[in-house]
Coordinates of C-alpha atoms in Angstrom, one line a residue:
M1 CA -0.3 0.1 -0.2
A2 CA 1.3 3.9 -1.1
S3 CA 0.5 7.1 0.4
T4 CA 1.6 10.8 -0.8
I5 CA 2.1 14.0 0.1
S6 CA 2.5 17.6 -1.4
T7 CA 2.6 21.6 -1.0
N8 CA -1.0 21.0 -2.3
Q9 CA -1.4 17.2 -1.5
L10 CA -0.6 14.2 -0.2
I11 CA -0.2 11.0 -2.6
L12 CA 0.2 7.8 -1.7
S13 CA 2.2 5.9 -4.3
L14 CA 4.9 3.8 -6.3
P15 CA 8.5 5.7 -5.2
L16 CA 9.3 5.5 -8.3
K17 CA 6.9 7.4 -10.3
S18 CA 7.1 11.1 -11.3
L19 CA 5.8 13.2 -8.6
S20 CA 5.1 16.9 -8.6
S21 CA 7.3 19.1 -6.0
S22 CA 5.2 20.1 -4.0
S23 CA 4.3 16.4 -3.2
L24 CA 4.5 13.6 -0.8
T25 CA 5.0 9.8 -1.0
T26 CA 4.2 7.3 0.8
L27 CA 4.3 4.0 -0.3
W28 CA 2.6 0.5 1.2
H29 CA 3.1 -3.2 -0.9
K30 CA 2.7 -6.3 0.4
P31 CA 4.9 -8.5 -0.5
M32 CA 3.7 -12.0 -2.3
S33 CA 5.3 -14.6 0.4
E34 CA 3.3 -14.7 3.8
C35 CA 4.5 -15.1 7.1
P36 CA 3.1 -16.4 10.8
S37 CA 1.6 -13.7 12.8
S38 CA 3.6 -15.3 15.7
S39 CA 5.3 -18.8 16.8
S40 CA 1.7 -20.5 17.1
S41 CA 0.5 -22.7 14.3
S42 CA -3.1 -22.2 15.4
S43 CA -2.6 -18.2 14.9
P44 CA -3.8 -17.4 11.0
P45 CA -1.3 -16.1 8.6
S46 CA -0.7 -13.0 7.5
V47 CA 0.8 -10.6 4.6
K48 CA 3.6 -8.1 5.5
A49 CA 3.2 -4.6 4.3
V50 CA 6.2 -1.1 3.6
V51 CA 5.1 1.8 4.3
N52 CA 7.4 4.8 3.2
M53 CA 6.3 7.9 2.5
H54 CA 8.3 10.7 0.0
N55 CA 8.2 14.2 0.7
F56 CA 8.7 15.8 -2.6
Q57 CA 7.4 19.0 -1.0
M58 CA 10.0 21.9 -2.1
Y59 CA 9.2 23.7 0.9
R60 CA 6.3 22.1 2.9
H61 CA 7.5 19.4 5.6
I62 CA 6.4 17.8 8.9
M63 CA 7.8 18.8 12.0
S64 CA 7.5 17.8 15.5
P65 CA 5.4 16.3 16.7
G66 CA 4.7 14.4 13.8
W67 CA 3.0 12.8 10.8
T68 CA -0.3 10.2 12.2
L69 CA -1.4 8.1 9.5
G70 CA -5.4 6.6 9.6
W71 CA -7.6 4.6 8.1
T72 CA -10.6 2.7 8.2
W73 CA -9.6 -1.3 7.3
A74 CA -11.8 -2.7 4.5
K75 CA -13.4 -6.1 6.3
K76 CA -12.4 -7.2 10.0
E77 CA -7.7 -7.4 9.4
V78 CA -5.7 -6.2 12.2
I79 CA -2.1 -5.9 13.1
W80 CA 0.2 -8.4 14.6
S81 CA 3.1 -6.5 14.4
M82 CA 5.1 -3.4 13.8
V83 CA 8.3 -2.5 12.8
G84 CA 9.9 1.5 12.8
A85 CA 5.5 2.7 13.9
Q86 CA 3.2 2.1 16.1
T87 CA -0.2 2.2 16.9
T88 CA -1.4 4.6 19.5
E89 CA -4.0 2.5 20.0
Q90 CA -4.6 -1.4 21.0
G91 CA -8.3 -1.4 21.0
D92 CA -10.7 -4.5 21.4
C93 CA -8.2 -7.8 21.1
S94 CA -10.2 -10.1 23.4
K95 CA -11.7 -12.8 21.0
F96 CA -7.5 -13.2 20.2
K97 CA -6.7 -16.3 22.2
G98 CA -2.7 -17.3 22.8
S99 CA -0.8 -14.5 20.5
I100 CA -2.5 -11.4 20.7
P101 CA -2.1 -9.0 17.6
H102 CA -0.7 -5.4 17.9
C103 CA -3.6 -3.4 16.7
C104 CA -7.2 -5.2 16.4
K105 CA -9.0 -1.6 15.6
K106 CA -11.2 -1.3 12.7
T107 CA -9.3 3.0 12.4
P108 CA -6.2 2.4 13.0
S109 CA -3.9 5.8 13.5
V110 CA -0.3 4.8 13.4
V111 CA 2.9 7.9 14.9
D112 CA 6.2 6.9 14.1
L113 CA 8.3 5.5 16.8
L114 CA 10.8 8.0 18.5
P115 CA 14.8 8.1 17.8
G116 CA 17.0 5.7 19.7
V117 CA 14.8 2.8 20.0
P118 CA 16.6 -0.5 20.4
Y119 CA 17.8 -1.6 17.0
N120 CA 15.3 -4.8 16.4
Q121 CA 12.8 -2.3 16.3
Q122 CA 14.1 -0.3 13.8
Y123 CA 13.4 0.1 10.3
T124 CA 15.3 1.9 7.6
N125 CA 14.2 5.6 7.7
C126 CA 12.2 4.5 9.9
C127 CA 12.3 6.1 14.0
K128 CA 12.4 10.1 13.3
G129 CA 9.7 11.1 15.5
G130 CA 7.2 12.1 13.0
V131 CA 9.9 15.0 11.6
V132 CA 9.9 14.7 7.7
A133 CA 12.2 16.7 5.9
A134 CA 10.8 19.3 2.6
W135 CA 12.5 17.6 -0.2
G136 CA 14.0 20.3 -1.0
Q137 CA 15.7 21.1 1.8
D138 CA 16.7 18.1 2.6
P139 CA 16.6 14.9 0.6
L140 CA 17.8 11.9 2.5
A141 CA 15.6 13.1 5.2
S142 CA 12.7 13.9 3.6
I143 CA 11.8 9.7 4.0
S144 CA 9.8 8.3 6.6
A145 CA 9.2 4.2 6.4
F146 CA 7.4 0.9 8.4
Q147 CA 6.9 -2.2 8.3
V148 CA 3.4 -3.9 9.4
S149 CA 2.3 -7.1 9.7
V150 CA -1.9 -7.6 8.4
G151 CA -3.3 -10.4 9.5
L152 CA -7.2 -11.5 7.8
A153 CA -6.3 -10.0 5.1
G154 CA -6.3 -12.4 2.0
T155 CA -4.1 -13.9 0.7
S156 CA -3.4 -12.8 -2.7
N157 CA -4.0 -9.7 -4.6
K158 CA -7.6 -10.7 -5.8
T159 CA -8.5 -11.5 -2.2
V160 CA -7.0 -8.0 -0.7
T161 CA -9.3 -5.3 0.1
L162 CA -8.4 -2.0 -0.3
P163 CA -8.4 -0.1 2.6
K164 CA -10.7 3.5 2.9
N165 CA -11.0 7.0 4.7
F166 CA -7.6 7.7 4.5
T167 CA -6.2 10.5 6.8
L168 CA -2.7 12.5 7.3
L169 CA -2.5 14.6 10.7
T170 CA 1.1 16.7 10.4
P171 CA 0.2 17.1 13.8
G172 CA -2.8 19.3 13.2
P173 CA -5.8 18.9 10.0
G174 CA -4.8 20.4 6.9
Y175 CA -5.2 17.0 4.9
T176 CA -8.2 15.8 2.4
C177 CA -7.6 12.0 1.0
G178 CA -9.0 10.3 -1.4
P179 CA -9.5 6.3 -1.9
A180 CA -7.2 4.1 -2.8
K181 CA -6.1 3.5 -6.3
T182 CA -4.3 0.3 -7.0
V183 CA -0.6 0.9 -8.9
P184 CA 1.2 -1.3 -10.8
A185 CA 3.3 -4.2 -7.9
T186 CA 6.7 -2.5 -6.3
T187 CA 9.4 -4.8 -7.1
F188 CA 12.4 -5.6 -5.0
L189 CA 16.4 -6.2 -6.4
T190 CA 18.0 -8.9 -4.0
T191 CA 21.0 -8.3 -2.7
D192 CA 23.6 -9.6 -5.5
G193 CA 21.3 -7.9 -8.1
R194 CA 20.7 -10.4 -10.5
R195 CA 17.0 -11.7 -9.0
K196 CA 13.7 -9.4 -9.5
T197 CA 11.2 -11.0 -6.8
Q198 CA 7.3 -8.5 -6.9
A199 CA 5.0 -7.3 -4.4
L200 CA 1.5 -9.0 -4.2
M201 CA -0.1 -5.8 -4.7
T202 CA 0.4 -2.2 -4.6
W203 CA -1.5 0.7 -3.8
N204 CA -1.9 4.4 -3.4
V205 CA -4.1 7.5 -2.1
T206 CA -4.4 11.2 -2.6
C207 CA -4.9 13.6 -0.2
T208 CA -4.8 17.9 -0.8
Y209 CA -3.5 20.0 1.5
S210 CA -5.2 23.2 2.2
Q211 CA -4.8 26.5 4.6
F212 CA -8.3 27.3 5.0
L213 CA -8.6 23.1 6.5
A214 CA -6.1 23.6 8.4
R215 CA -6.7 26.8 9.8
K216 CA -9.3 29.8 9.5
S217 CA -6.8 33.1 9.5
P218 CA -2.5 33.0 8.4
S219 CA -0.1 31.9 10.5
C220 CA 2.0 34.3 9.6
C221 CA 2.8 38.3 8.8
V222 CA 5.0 39.8 7.3
S223 CA 6.3 43.9 8.7
F224 CA 8.6 46.5 6.1
S225 CA 11.5 48.9 7.3
S226 CA 14.6 50.5 5.2
F227 CA 17.0 53.1 5.5
Y228 CA 15.4 55.7 3.0
N229 CA 12.7 56.0 5.0
E230 CA 12.1 56.5 9.1
T231 CA 8.9 54.8 9.1
I232 CA 8.2 51.0 9.9
I233 CA 5.5 49.3 8.8
P234 CA 4.2 47.3 11.7
C235 CA 2.5 43.2 10.5
P236 CA -1.6 44.1 9.6
N237 CA -3.8 44.3 12.6
C238 CA -5.7 41.5 13.7
A239 CA -3.8 39.4 10.5
C240 CA -3.5 35.8 12.6
G241 CA -6.9 37.6 14.8
C242 CA -7.1 40.0 17.3
Q243 CA -6.1 40.1 20.8
N244 CA -8.2 38.5 23.5
N245 CA -6.7 38.3 26.8
N246 CA -7.9 34.8 27.2
T247 CA -5.8 33.3 24.7
C248 CA -2.7 35.6 24.5
I249 CA 0.2 36.9 27.5
Q250 CA 1.9 40.0 28.1
S251 CA 6.2 39.4 27.1
D252 CA 6.5 41.0 30.7
S253 CA 4.5 38.7 32.6
K254 CA 4.9 36.7 35.8
L255 CA 2.8 34.0 34.2
L256 CA 5.8 33.3 32.3
L257 CA 8.1 32.3 35.6
K258 CA 5.8 29.4 36.9
P259 CA 7.5 26.1 35.8
G260 CA 5.4 24.4 32.8
V261 CA 4.3 27.5 31.0
N262 CA 6.2 26.6 27.2
T263 CA 5.3 22.7 27.3
P264 CA 3.3 21.9 24.7
R265 CA -0.9 21.2 24.7
K266 CA -1.7 18.2 23.5
D267 CA -5.1 19.5 21.2
N268 CA -1.3 22.2 19.7
A269 CA -3.4 25.2 21.8
P270 CA -1.1 27.8 21.2
L271 CA 0.3 30.1 24.3
L272 CA 0.7 33.7 21.9
Q273 CA 2.9 37.3 23.1
C274 CA -0.1 39.6 22.8
T275 CA 0.7 41.6 20.2
K276 CA -1.0 43.4 17.3
H277 CA -1.0 41.4 14.5
M278 CA -1.4 38.0 17.2
C279 CA 0.2 36.2 14.8
P280 CA 2.8 32.9 16.2
I281 CA 5.7 34.4 12.7
R282 CA 6.5 37.6 11.9
V283 CA 9.0 37.7 9.2
H284 CA 10.7 41.2 9.0
W285 CA 12.5 42.5 6.0
H286 CA 14.6 45.3 5.8
V287 CA 16.2 46.8 2.5
K288 CA 18.8 48.0 5.0
V289 CA 22.3 49.3 2.1
N290 CA 22.1 50.6 -1.0
Y291 CA 25.9 50.1 -3.1
K292 CA 26.5 51.4 -6.1
E293 CA 25.7 47.5 -8.4
Y294 CA 24.4 46.1 -5.0
W295 CA 22.2 45.9 -2.1
R296 CA 22.1 43.8 0.6
V297 CA 18.8 43.5 2.5
K298 CA 18.7 41.8 6.3
I299 CA 15.2 39.4 7.3
A300 CA 14.4 38.1 10.6
I301 CA 12.2 35.7 11.4
T302 CA 10.7 35.8 15.8
N303 CA 8.6 33.4 17.1
F304 CA 5.4 34.9 19.2
N305 CA 4.2 31.3 20.5
Y306 CA 6.0 30.5 23.7
R307 CA 4.1 26.7 23.7
L308 CA 6.1 25.3 20.3
N309 CA 9.5 25.5 18.4
Y310 CA 9.7 25.2 15.0
T311 CA 12.0 22.8 13.6
Q312 CA 13.7 22.9 10.0
W313 CA 11.5 25.8 9.5
T314 CA 11.7 26.9 6.0
L315 CA 10.9 30.6 4.9
V316 CA 9.8 30.7 0.6
V317 CA 10.3 35.0 -0.7
Q318 CA 9.4 35.3 -4.2
H319 CA 10.7 38.8 -5.3
P320 CA 12.4 39.9 -8.9
N321 CA 15.6 39.8 -7.9
L322 CA 16.4 36.4 -6.7
N323 CA 17.7 35.8 -10.0
N324 CA 20.8 38.1 -9.1
V325 CA 21.6 36.5 -5.6
T326 CA 25.6 36.9 -4.4
Q327 CA 25.6 35.8 -1.1
V328 CA 23.6 35.3 1.8
F329 CA 24.1 35.2 5.2
S330 CA 23.6 32.8 8.6
F331 CA 20.8 30.9 6.2
D332 CA 21.2 28.4 3.8
Y333 CA 19.3 29.2 0.1
K334 CA 18.5 27.4 -2.4
P335 CA 16.7 29.1 -5.9
L336 CA 13.1 27.5 -6.3
L337 CA 11.7 27.4 -10.2
P338 CA 8.4 27.3 -10.5
Y339 CA 8.0 28.4 -14.1
G340 CA 11.2 26.7 -15.4
S341 CA 12.7 30.1 -16.8
I342 CA 11.1 32.9 -14.5
N343 CA 14.5 33.0 -11.1
D344 CA 12.4 35.0 -8.8
T345 CA 11.5 32.3 -6.1
G346 CA 14.2 31.1 -3.6
M347 CA 13.4 29.1 0.2
F348 CA 15.6 30.6 2.8
Y349 CA 16.1 27.7 5.4
G350 CA 18.2 27.2 8.8
M351 CA 21.7 26.3 8.7
K352 CA 21.9 22.4 10.5
F353 CA 23.0 22.5 14.5
Y354 CA 23.2 26.1 14.1
N355 CA 19.8 27.6 13.7
D356 CA 17.6 25.4 12.3
L357 CA 15.0 25.4 15.7
L358 CA 13.6 29.2 15.7
M359 CA 13.5 28.4 19.7
E360 CA 9.8 29.3 21.8
A361 CA 8.8 33.5 21.9
G362 CA 11.4 34.6 24.3
P363 CA 15.4 36.3 23.6
F364 CA 16.0 33.9 21.8
G365 CA 12.9 33.2 19.6
N366 CA 14.2 34.7 16.4
V367 CA 16.6 33.3 13.8
Q368 CA 18.3 36.8 11.5
S369 CA 19.8 36.5 8.0
E370 CA 21.9 39.2 5.8
I371 CA 21.3 38.7 1.7
L372 CA 23.6 40.8 -1.1
L373 CA 22.0 41.1 -4.3
Q374 CA 23.6 42.5 -7.4
K375 CA 21.4 45.6 -8.9
D376 CA 20.2 44.8 -12.4
A377 CA 20.6 47.9 -14.3
Q378 CA 17.4 47.2 -16.7
T379 CA 15.1 46.6 -13.8
F380 CA 16.0 47.9 -10.6
T381 CA 14.5 50.6 -8.7
F382 CA 13.8 51.5 -5.6
K383 CA 10.7 53.6 -6.2
Q384 CA 6.7 51.8 -5.5
G385 CA 8.0 49.5 -3.2
W386 CA 10.0 46.9 -6.1
A387 CA 12.6 46.8 -3.7
F388 CA 9.9 44.6 -1.4
P389 CA 8.9 40.7 -1.6
R390 CA 6.0 39.1 -3.2
K391 CA 4.7 37.3 -1.0
I392 CA 6.3 35.2 1.9
Y393 CA 5.8 31.6 3.5
F394 CA 6.6 30.5 6.5
N395 CA 7.0 26.4 6.6
G396 CA 4.8 26.2 3.5
D397 CA 2.1 29.0 4.7
E398 CA 1.3 32.5 2.7
C399 CA 1.9 35.0 5.2
M400 CA 0.1 38.7 4.8
L401 CA 1.6 41.4 3.7
P402 CA 0.7 45.7 4.1
P403 CA -1.1 47.0 2.0
P404 CA 1.3 48.3 -0.9
D405 CA 0.1 51.7 -0.3
T406 CA 1.2 51.8 2.4
Y407 CA 5.2 50.4 1.9
P408 CA 8.2 53.0 2.4
F409 CA 7.8 55.8 -0.3
L410 CA 11.3 57.0 -1.7
P411 CA 11.6 60.7 0.0
N412 CA 11.9 64.0 -2.5
S413 CA 14.9 63.9 -4.8
G414 CA 16.6 66.4 -3.1
Y415 CA 17.4 64.7 0.0
L416 CA 17.5 61.7 -1.7
T417 CA 21.0 62.8 -4.1
K418 CA 22.5 63.3 -1.0
L419 CA 21.6 60.0 0.8
W420 CA 23.1 58.3 -2.5
W421 CA 26.3 60.4 -2.4
G422 CA 26.5 59.5 1.4
I423 CA 26.4 56.3 0.7
E424 CA 28.5 56.1 -1.6
F425 CA 30.6 57.8 0.2
G426 CA 30.8 55.4 3.3
I427 CA 31.4 53.0 1.0
V428 CA 34.8 54.6 -0.1
T429 CA 35.8 55.2 2.5
T430 CA 35.8 51.9 3.7
V431 CA 37.5 50.1 1.3
R432 CA 40.9 52.4 1.8
D433 CA 40.9 51.3 5.2

């Protein structure tokens, strides 16, 4: 059985199938050979299914506490054992004597195992706590897998009935899954590479992601500033919701000193710092310096959620001058080419073991970087807000930008001429030193 996800889609399918850059694939295939469910000869036979989840989304990952995959069995199937994952509940297995199945629920929910489990419980690409990186960020970490032994499922491709009602939580809602569809059976090479074996059958399921299903309001906002204008353009008021003292906390509140205030809740309810925008994440874009042939931008990402760290975060920016990125400081950067020949979109993400973890709200709840861009004489300008991004996405969700008519504007030409000369003179002085 197979499964897959995308920036907008999750598809359960073959790992070698051609997929878009914004899809996650979970492959479930059942080998031809049967295996006993236990050492007891009275136990009915079972088939082993290998589930591979390939995340082909370029910038939407699954962060801690990880994915939960669910479905409904078509008949009276049970799970005898699992390697690399486990179900969250065993269910009622009272009708079984002797060997007891791992799960008897008709609607099992499966989660990944945590890092550090014993080797005999591990499977290839398992045991990462359900965290799956985006394909564009770390292809090697964009795979998750486990093995499941299914009983009472039939022993041929004519007697096995496909499960239904697939669900994917990551860890919240957002994905809607369609029915399972049979695809050509997966083949496997033996270790010596001289023989192929074939799975009993393989199927896939397509799930579509919707930011509107995940949440009713945006989850991030953007603010602007520039060296040529003293005005700081904040996030729009109530960008992610309006302030409510019952759902937010002041930055100087004594409640923050209580033990456990940063502990996540099971329902993932946030504890936000009280702000006018009430967004968990704010991205600030500052036009910092203008050189003769280059210009420099500073990006700061701030977390206002006291209960959540953002692991392996991603930031996607759309701007016409990203086709001339000269250097990125403190962040890793990868251009995205959604339209082939148009290079105006790029993905920023944290350096591993340095700033790939955005801490909870507080003194350390921010990450920053600077970008040096080379000017294109035919397009570069500071007029009419050209220096500011067209769109910004944090962890795959679009952020709310300020209204275009509020962007920092250029001063009058007399002041601008003095400003330009001052900047050029400052650069020359620095170079001479």
